[in-house]
Short mmCIF file of C-alpha atoms and ligand atoms in Angstrom, two decimals:
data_model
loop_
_atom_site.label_atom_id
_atom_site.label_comp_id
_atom_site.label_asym_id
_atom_site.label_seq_id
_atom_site.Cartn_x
_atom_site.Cartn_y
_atom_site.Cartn_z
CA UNK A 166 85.65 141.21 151.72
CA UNK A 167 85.76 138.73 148.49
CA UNK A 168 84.92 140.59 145.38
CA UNK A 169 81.11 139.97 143.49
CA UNK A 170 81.38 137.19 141.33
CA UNK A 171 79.72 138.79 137.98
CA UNK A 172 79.50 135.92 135.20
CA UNK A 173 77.91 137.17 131.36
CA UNK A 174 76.37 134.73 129.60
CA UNK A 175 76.90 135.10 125.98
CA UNK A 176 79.16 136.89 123.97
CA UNK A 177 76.76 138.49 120.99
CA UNK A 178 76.26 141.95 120.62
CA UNK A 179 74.67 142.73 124.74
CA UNK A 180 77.12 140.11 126.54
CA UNK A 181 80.08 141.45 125.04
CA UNK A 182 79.33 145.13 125.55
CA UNK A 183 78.13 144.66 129.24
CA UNK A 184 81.56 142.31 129.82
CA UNK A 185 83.55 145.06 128.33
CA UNK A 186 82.27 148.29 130.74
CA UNK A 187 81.80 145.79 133.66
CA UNK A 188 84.98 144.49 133.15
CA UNK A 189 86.81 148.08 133.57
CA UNK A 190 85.39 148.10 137.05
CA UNK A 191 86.33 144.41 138.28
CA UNK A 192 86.47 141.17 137.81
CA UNK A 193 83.99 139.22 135.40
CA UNK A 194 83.61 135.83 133.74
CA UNK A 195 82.55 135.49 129.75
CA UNK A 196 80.92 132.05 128.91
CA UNK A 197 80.27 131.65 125.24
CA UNK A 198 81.51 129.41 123.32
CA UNK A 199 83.25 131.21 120.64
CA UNK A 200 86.71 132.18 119.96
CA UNK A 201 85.57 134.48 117.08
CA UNK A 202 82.97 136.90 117.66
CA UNK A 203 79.58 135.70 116.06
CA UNK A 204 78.34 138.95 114.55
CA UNK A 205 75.10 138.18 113.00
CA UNK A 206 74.46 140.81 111.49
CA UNK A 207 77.04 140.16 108.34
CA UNK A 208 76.36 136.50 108.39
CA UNK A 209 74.34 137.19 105.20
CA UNK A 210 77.89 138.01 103.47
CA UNK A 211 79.41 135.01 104.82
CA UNK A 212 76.56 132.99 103.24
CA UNK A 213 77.15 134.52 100.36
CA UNK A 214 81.09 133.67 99.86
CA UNK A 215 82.80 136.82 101.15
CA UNK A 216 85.23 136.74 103.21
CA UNK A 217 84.15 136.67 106.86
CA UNK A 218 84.57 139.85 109.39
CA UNK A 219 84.56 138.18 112.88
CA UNK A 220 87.03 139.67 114.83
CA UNK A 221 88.17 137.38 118.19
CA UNK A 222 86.51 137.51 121.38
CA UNK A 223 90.07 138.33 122.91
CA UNK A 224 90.75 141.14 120.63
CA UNK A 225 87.24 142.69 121.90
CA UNK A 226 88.31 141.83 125.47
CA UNK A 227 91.90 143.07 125.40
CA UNK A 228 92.52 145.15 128.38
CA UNK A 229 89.53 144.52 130.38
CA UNK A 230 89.21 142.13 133.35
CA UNK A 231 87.21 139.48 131.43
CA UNK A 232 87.75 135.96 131.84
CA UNK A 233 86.65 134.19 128.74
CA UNK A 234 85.74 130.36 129.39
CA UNK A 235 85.35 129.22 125.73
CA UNK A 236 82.47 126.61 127.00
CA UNK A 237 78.53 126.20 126.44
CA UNK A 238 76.34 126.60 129.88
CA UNK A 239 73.85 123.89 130.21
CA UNK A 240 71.77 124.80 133.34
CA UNK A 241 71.21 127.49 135.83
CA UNK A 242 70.96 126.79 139.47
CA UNK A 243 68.79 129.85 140.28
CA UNK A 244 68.72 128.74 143.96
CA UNK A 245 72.55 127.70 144.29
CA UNK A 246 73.67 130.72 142.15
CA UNK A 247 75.50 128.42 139.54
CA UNK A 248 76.19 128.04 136.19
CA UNK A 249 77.22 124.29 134.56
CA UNK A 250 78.68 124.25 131.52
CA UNK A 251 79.33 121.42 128.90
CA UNK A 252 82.56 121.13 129.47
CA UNK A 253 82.25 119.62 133.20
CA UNK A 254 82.65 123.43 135.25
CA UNK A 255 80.44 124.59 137.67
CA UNK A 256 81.25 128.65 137.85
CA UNK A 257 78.92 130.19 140.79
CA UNK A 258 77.90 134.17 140.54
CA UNK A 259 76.87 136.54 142.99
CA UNK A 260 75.24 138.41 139.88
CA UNK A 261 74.06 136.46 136.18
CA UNK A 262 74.01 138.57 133.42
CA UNK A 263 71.83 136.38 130.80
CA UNK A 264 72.69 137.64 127.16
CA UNK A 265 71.93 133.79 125.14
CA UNK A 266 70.01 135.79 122.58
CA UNK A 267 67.73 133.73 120.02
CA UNK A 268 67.95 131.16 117.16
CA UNK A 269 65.88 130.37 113.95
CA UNK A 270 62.37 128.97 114.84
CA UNK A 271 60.83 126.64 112.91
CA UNK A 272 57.26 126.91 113.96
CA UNK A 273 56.79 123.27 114.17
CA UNK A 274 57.05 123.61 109.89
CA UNK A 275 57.34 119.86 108.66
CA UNK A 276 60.80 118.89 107.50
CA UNK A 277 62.00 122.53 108.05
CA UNK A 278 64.59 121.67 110.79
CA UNK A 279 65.91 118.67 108.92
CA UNK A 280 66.18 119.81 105.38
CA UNK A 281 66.50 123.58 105.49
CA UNK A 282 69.61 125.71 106.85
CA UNK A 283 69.08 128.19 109.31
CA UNK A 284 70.18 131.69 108.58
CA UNK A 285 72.81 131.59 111.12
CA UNK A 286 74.26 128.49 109.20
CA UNK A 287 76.11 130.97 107.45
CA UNK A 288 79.25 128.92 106.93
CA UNK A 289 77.11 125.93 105.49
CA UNK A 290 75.08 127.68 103.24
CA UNK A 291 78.27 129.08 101.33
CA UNK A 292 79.92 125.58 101.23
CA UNK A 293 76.45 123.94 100.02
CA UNK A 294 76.83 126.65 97.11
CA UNK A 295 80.06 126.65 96.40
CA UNK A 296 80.71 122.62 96.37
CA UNK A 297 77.67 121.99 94.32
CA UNK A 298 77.70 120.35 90.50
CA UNK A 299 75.41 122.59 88.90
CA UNK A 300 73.86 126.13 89.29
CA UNK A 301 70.12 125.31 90.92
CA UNK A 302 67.29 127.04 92.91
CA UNK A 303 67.68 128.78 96.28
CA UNK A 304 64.70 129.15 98.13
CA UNK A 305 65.25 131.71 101.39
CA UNK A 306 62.43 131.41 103.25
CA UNK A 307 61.12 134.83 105.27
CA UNK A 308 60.13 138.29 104.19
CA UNK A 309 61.76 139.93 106.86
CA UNK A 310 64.88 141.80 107.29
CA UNK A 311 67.69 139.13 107.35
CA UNK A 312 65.46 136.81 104.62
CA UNK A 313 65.90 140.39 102.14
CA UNK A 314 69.71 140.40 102.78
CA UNK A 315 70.07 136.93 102.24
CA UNK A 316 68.34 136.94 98.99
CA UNK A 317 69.92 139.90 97.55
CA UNK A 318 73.27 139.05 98.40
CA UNK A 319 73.05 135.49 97.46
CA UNK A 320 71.60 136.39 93.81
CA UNK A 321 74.10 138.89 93.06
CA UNK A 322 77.03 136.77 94.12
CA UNK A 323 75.63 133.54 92.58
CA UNK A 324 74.23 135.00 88.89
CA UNK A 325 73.71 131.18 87.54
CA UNK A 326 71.46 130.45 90.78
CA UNK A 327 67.86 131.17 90.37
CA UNK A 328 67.03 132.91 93.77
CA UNK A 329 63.14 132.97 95.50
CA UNK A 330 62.47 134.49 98.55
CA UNK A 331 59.36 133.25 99.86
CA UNK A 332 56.95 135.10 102.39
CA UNK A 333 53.82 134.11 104.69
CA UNK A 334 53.26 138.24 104.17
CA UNK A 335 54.45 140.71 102.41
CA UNK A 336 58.23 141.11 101.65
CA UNK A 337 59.33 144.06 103.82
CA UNK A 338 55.38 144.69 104.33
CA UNK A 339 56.47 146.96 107.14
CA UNK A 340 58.84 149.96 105.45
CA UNK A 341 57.13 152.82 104.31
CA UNK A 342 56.09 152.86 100.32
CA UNK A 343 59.32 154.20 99.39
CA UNK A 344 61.16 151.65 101.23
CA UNK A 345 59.18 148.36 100.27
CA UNK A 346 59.22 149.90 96.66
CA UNK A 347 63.27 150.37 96.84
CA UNK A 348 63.51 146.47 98.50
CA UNK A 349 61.21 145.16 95.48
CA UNK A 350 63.28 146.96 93.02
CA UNK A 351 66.72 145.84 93.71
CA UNK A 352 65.43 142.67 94.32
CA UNK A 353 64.13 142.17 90.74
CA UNK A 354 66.72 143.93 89.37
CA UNK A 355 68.74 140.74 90.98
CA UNK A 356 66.49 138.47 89.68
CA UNK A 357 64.99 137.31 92.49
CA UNK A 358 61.61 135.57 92.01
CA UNK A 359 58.89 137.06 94.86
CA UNK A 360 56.26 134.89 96.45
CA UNK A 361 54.39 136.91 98.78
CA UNK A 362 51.13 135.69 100.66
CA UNK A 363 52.53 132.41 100.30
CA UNK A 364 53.06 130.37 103.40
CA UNK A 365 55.38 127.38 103.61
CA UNK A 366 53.86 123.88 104.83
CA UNK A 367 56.32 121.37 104.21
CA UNK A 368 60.01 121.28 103.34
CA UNK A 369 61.71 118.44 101.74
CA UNK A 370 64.69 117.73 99.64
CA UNK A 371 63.14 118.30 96.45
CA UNK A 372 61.99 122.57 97.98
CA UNK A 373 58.80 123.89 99.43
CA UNK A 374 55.33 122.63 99.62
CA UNK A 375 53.01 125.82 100.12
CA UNK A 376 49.42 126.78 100.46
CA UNK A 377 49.48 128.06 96.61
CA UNK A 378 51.49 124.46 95.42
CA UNK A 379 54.81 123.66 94.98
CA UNK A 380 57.89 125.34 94.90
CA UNK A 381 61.22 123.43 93.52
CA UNK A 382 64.73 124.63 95.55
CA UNK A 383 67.84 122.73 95.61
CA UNK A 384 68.77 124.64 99.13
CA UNK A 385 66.10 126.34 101.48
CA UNK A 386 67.51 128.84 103.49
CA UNK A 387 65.08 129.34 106.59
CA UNK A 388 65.09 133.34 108.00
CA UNK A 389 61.39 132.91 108.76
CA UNK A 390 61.85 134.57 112.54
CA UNK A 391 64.10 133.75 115.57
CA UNK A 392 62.87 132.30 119.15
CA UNK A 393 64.93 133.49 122.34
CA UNK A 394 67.36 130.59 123.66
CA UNK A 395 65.19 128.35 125.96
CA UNK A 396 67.50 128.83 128.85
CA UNK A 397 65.89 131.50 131.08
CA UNK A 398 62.53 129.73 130.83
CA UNK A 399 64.04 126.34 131.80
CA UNK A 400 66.10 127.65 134.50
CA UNK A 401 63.20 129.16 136.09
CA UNK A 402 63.17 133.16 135.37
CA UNK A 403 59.84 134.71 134.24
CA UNK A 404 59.22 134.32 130.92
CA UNK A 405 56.50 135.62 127.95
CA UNK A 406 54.45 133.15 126.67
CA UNK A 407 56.98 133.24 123.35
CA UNK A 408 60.09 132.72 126.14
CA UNK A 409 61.38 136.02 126.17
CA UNK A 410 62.57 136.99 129.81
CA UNK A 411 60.38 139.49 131.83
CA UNK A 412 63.02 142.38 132.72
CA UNK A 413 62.08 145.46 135.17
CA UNK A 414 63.52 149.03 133.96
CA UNK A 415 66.90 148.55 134.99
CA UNK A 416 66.83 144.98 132.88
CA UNK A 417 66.84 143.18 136.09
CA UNK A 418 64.47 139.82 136.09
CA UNK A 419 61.00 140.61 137.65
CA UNK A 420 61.73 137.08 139.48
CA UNK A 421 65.01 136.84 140.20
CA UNK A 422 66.64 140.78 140.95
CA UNK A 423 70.30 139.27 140.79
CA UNK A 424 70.04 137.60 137.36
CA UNK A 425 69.96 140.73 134.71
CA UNK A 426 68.77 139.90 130.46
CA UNK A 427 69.63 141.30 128.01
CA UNK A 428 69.78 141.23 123.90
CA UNK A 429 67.17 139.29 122.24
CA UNK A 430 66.72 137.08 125.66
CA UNK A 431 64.64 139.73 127.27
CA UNK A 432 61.32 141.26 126.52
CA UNK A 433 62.47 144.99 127.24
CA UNK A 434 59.47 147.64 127.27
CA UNK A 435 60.74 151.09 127.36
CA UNK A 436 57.77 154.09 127.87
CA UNK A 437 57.10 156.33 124.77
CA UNK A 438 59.08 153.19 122.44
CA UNK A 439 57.24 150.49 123.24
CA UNK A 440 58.66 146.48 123.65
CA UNK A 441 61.66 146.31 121.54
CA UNK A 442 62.01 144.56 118.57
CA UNK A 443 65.00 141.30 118.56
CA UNK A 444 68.21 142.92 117.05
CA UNK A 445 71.36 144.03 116.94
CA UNK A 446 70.03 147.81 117.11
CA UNK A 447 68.56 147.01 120.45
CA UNK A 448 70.94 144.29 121.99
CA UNK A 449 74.05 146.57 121.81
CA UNK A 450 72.33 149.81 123.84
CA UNK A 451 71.23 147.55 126.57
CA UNK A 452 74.37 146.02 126.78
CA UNK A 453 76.37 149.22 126.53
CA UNK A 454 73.87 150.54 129.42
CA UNK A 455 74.05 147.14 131.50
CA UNK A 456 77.86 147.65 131.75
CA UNK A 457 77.38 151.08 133.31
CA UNK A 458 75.03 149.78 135.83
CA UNK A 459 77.58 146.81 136.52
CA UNK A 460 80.73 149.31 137.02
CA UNK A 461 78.84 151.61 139.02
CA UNK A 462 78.51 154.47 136.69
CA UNK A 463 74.72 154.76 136.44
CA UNK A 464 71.72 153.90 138.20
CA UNK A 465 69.20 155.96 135.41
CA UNK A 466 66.60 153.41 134.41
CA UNK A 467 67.12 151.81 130.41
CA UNK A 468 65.94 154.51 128.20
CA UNK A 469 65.91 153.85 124.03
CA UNK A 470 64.73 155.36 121.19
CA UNK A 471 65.12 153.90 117.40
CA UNK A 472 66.73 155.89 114.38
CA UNK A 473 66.99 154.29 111.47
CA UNK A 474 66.29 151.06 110.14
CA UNK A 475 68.90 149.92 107.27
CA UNK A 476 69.56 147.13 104.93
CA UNK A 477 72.09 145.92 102.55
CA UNK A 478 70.77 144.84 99.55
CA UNK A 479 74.34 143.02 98.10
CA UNK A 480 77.15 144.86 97.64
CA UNK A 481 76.11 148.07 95.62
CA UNK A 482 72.76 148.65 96.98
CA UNK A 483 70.92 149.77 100.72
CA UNK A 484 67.99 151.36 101.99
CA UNK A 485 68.09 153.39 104.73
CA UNK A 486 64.50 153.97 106.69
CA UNK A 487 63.80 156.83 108.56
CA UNK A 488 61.68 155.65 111.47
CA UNK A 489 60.38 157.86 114.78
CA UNK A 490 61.64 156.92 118.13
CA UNK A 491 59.14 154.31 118.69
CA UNK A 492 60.11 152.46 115.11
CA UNK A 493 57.01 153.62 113.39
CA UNK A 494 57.85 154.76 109.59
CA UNK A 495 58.70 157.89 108.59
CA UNK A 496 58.04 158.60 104.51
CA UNK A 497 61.67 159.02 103.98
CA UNK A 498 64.61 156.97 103.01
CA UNK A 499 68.11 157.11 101.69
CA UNK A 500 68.92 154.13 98.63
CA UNK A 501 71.51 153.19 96.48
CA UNK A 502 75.42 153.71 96.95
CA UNK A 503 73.91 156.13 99.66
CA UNK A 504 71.90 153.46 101.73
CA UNK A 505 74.48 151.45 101.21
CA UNK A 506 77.85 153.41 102.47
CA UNK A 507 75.69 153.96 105.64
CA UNK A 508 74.82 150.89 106.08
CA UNK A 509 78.22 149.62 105.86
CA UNK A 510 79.53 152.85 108.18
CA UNK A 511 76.96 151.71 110.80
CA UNK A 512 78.46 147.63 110.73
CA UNK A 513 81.74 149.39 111.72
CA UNK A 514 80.56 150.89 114.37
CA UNK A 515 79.03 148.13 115.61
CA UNK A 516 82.12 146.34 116.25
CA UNK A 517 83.97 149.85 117.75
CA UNK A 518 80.59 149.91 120.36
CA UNK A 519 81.33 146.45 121.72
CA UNK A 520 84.39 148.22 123.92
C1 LIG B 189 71.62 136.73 109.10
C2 LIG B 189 71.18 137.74 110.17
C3 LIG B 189 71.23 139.11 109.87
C4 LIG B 189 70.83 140.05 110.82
N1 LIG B 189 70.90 141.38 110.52
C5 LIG B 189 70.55 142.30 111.45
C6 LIG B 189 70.65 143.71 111.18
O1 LIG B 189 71.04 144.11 110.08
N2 LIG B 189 70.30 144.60 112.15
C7 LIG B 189 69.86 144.19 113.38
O2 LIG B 189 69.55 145.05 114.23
N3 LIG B 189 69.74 142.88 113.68
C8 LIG B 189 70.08 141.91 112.75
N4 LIG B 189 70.00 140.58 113.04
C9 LIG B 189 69.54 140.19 114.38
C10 LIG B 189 70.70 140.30 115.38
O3 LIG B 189 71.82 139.63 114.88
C11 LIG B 189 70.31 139.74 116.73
O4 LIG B 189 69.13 140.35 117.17
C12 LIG B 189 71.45 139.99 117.72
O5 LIG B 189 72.58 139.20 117.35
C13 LIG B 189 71.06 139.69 119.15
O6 LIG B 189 72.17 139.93 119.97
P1 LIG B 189 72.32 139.18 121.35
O7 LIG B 189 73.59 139.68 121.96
O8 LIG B 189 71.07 139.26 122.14
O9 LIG B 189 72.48 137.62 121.00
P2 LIG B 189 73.34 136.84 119.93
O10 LIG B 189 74.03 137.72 118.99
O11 LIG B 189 72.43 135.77 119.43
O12 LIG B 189 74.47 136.15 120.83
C14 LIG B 189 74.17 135.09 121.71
C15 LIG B 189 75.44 134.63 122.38
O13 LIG B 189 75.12 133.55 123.27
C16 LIG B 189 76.02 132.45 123.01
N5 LIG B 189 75.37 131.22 123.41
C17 LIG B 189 74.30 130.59 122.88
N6 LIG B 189 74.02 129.49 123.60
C18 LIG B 189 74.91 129.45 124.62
C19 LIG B 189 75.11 128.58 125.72
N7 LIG B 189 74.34 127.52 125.94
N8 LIG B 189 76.13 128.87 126.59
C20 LIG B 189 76.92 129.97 126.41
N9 LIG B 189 76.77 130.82 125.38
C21 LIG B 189 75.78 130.55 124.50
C22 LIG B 189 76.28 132.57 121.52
O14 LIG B 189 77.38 131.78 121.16
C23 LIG B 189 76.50 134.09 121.43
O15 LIG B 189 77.77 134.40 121.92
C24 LIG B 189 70.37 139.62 112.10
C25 LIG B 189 70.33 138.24 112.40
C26 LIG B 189 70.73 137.30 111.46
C27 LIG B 189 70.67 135.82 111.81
#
């Protein structure tokens, strides 16, 4: 008998921790385009100059029986079982994992596409800042977790660069007092202007028009929320309304059993936690779990429960929130060197969990 073809689309935080534990068992195919792993969730620190911590794809795969095709998939034949990817391929699968995860979304905002750079521009942002004439105004756009670390690490590694981060809400409206209080702090303390309440319009090359006026930026960084990759929905997979894929409890689609999603692809409800959240804190367990249900060493239903919730806030600073298992706030948090040696403990272990 011919082994299962398993293919893994994707090789962020769920595709490369379901190819790794699959991958122990038999044969699977990677496609992602990558040679270096993206890891997201210290793009912030790339943005901001530091040197970048992206270990490569075949590093994380070393040992395991993972074909990597270094290649972008462009359809899915849900009927024909078969992947085409930009570079001409046609790879068929007896089983899809679906792990293309989610980009910036630019809620139709005029201009925002073409003048602002997306969060995940990483690379760009830190060339736009380091190449240019004069200090000037950075404008991050988004109140919400990766628009805080962006702002804080970008004013305390570029002092002469007035930064703003600008929010349709509150910024970090959803940590406890203590937390939000610790976030406004340090980000003062940075100098970084605060524009809460104040929803973005326009963008152009001269900043930001809002509801409350104008505001002047030389860049616009845009971390204002992320969509899930269109692919599922095209393809044909059930889909939310907001393109997220409909997954059953073993993360299997609802419409197509042989096709499992994962990562920030899939709207995942787990009872007692409720739908998770996009993120690298939820993307890595499902992956982790999918890869024991690929080599055969579970068949338990996806169970989750949150922890913490933790930010750097540049180099010296963090806040660590205590949260319940169903990410509701708990009063306490841990700040300062503290937050910030445990938030840099947990990044570690990220990239130890991917294997
Ligand atoms: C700046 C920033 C900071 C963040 N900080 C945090 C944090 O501190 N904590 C946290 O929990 N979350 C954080 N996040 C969110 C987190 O990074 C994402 O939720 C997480 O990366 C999702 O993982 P994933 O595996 O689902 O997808 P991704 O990490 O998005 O990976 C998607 C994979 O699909 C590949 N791909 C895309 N298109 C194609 C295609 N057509 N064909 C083949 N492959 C393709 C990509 O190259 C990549 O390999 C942050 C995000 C950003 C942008």
């Amino acid at each position: 008998m011919t082994e299962k073809q398993i293919v893994v689309l994707g090789a962020g935080y769920a595709g490369l921790a379901a190819a790794t534990r699959a991958g122990k068992r038999g044969q699977v195919t990677l496609i992602a385009p990558e040679q270096r792993i993206l890891h997201r969730v210290r793009q912030h620190e790339t943005a901001a100059g530091h040197p970048e911590h992206r270990p490569a794809v075949a590093e994380v795969l070393r040992g395991r029986a993972v074909r990597h095709i270094a290649a972008r998939a462009t359809g899915i034949d849900l009927a024909g079982r078969k992947i085409t990817l930009d570079n001409g391929e046609v790879v068929a699968y007896d089983t899809l994992v679906h792990a293309l995860g989610s980009r910036t979304a630019w809620h139709d905002v005029p201009g925002a596409a073409e003048h602002a750079y997306a969060a995940e521009r990483a690379a760009g942002i830190a060339e736009r800042l380091r190449t240019a004439d004069r200090p000037g105004t950075v404008a991050v756009v988004g109140g919400g977790a990766t628009g805080i670390e962006l702002a804080a690490e970008l004013a305390e590694a570029h002092p002469r660069w007035t930064v703003r981060i600008v929010a349709a809400d509150q910024v970090g409206g959803w940590f406890s007092d203590k937390g939000r209080g610790h976030v406004h702090r340090v980000l003062r303390g940075l100098g970084v202007a605060i524009h809460e309440h104040t929803a973005v319009t326009a963008v152009d090359t001269e900043g930001l028009t809002t509801a409350d006026g104008r505001i002047p930026a030389d860049l616009v960084v845009w971390a204002a929320s992320m969509e899930p990759h269109p692919l599922a929905g095209e393809a044909g997979l059930a889909v939310t309304p907001a393109g997220r894929a409909i997954v059953d409890d073993h993360l299997r689609s609802v419409s197509h059993p042989e096709v499992y999603v994962i990562g920030d692809a899939a709207e995942v409800t787990v009872p007692g936690t409720g739908t998770l959240r996009m993120g690298c804190a939820t993307a890595l367990p499902q992956g982790q779990y999918l890869g024991k249900v690929l080599a055969g060493r579970t068949d338990k239903p996806f169970a989750f429960r949150y922890i913490v919730q933790c930010l750097s806030l540049g180099r010296r600073d963090g806040l660590v929130q205590l949260i319940h298992g169903d990410d509701s706030m708990r009063p306490a948090v841990l700040t300062g060197r503290t937050g910030r040696l445990i938030k840099a403990a947990i990044l570690k272990s990220v990239v130890m969990s991917l294997r």
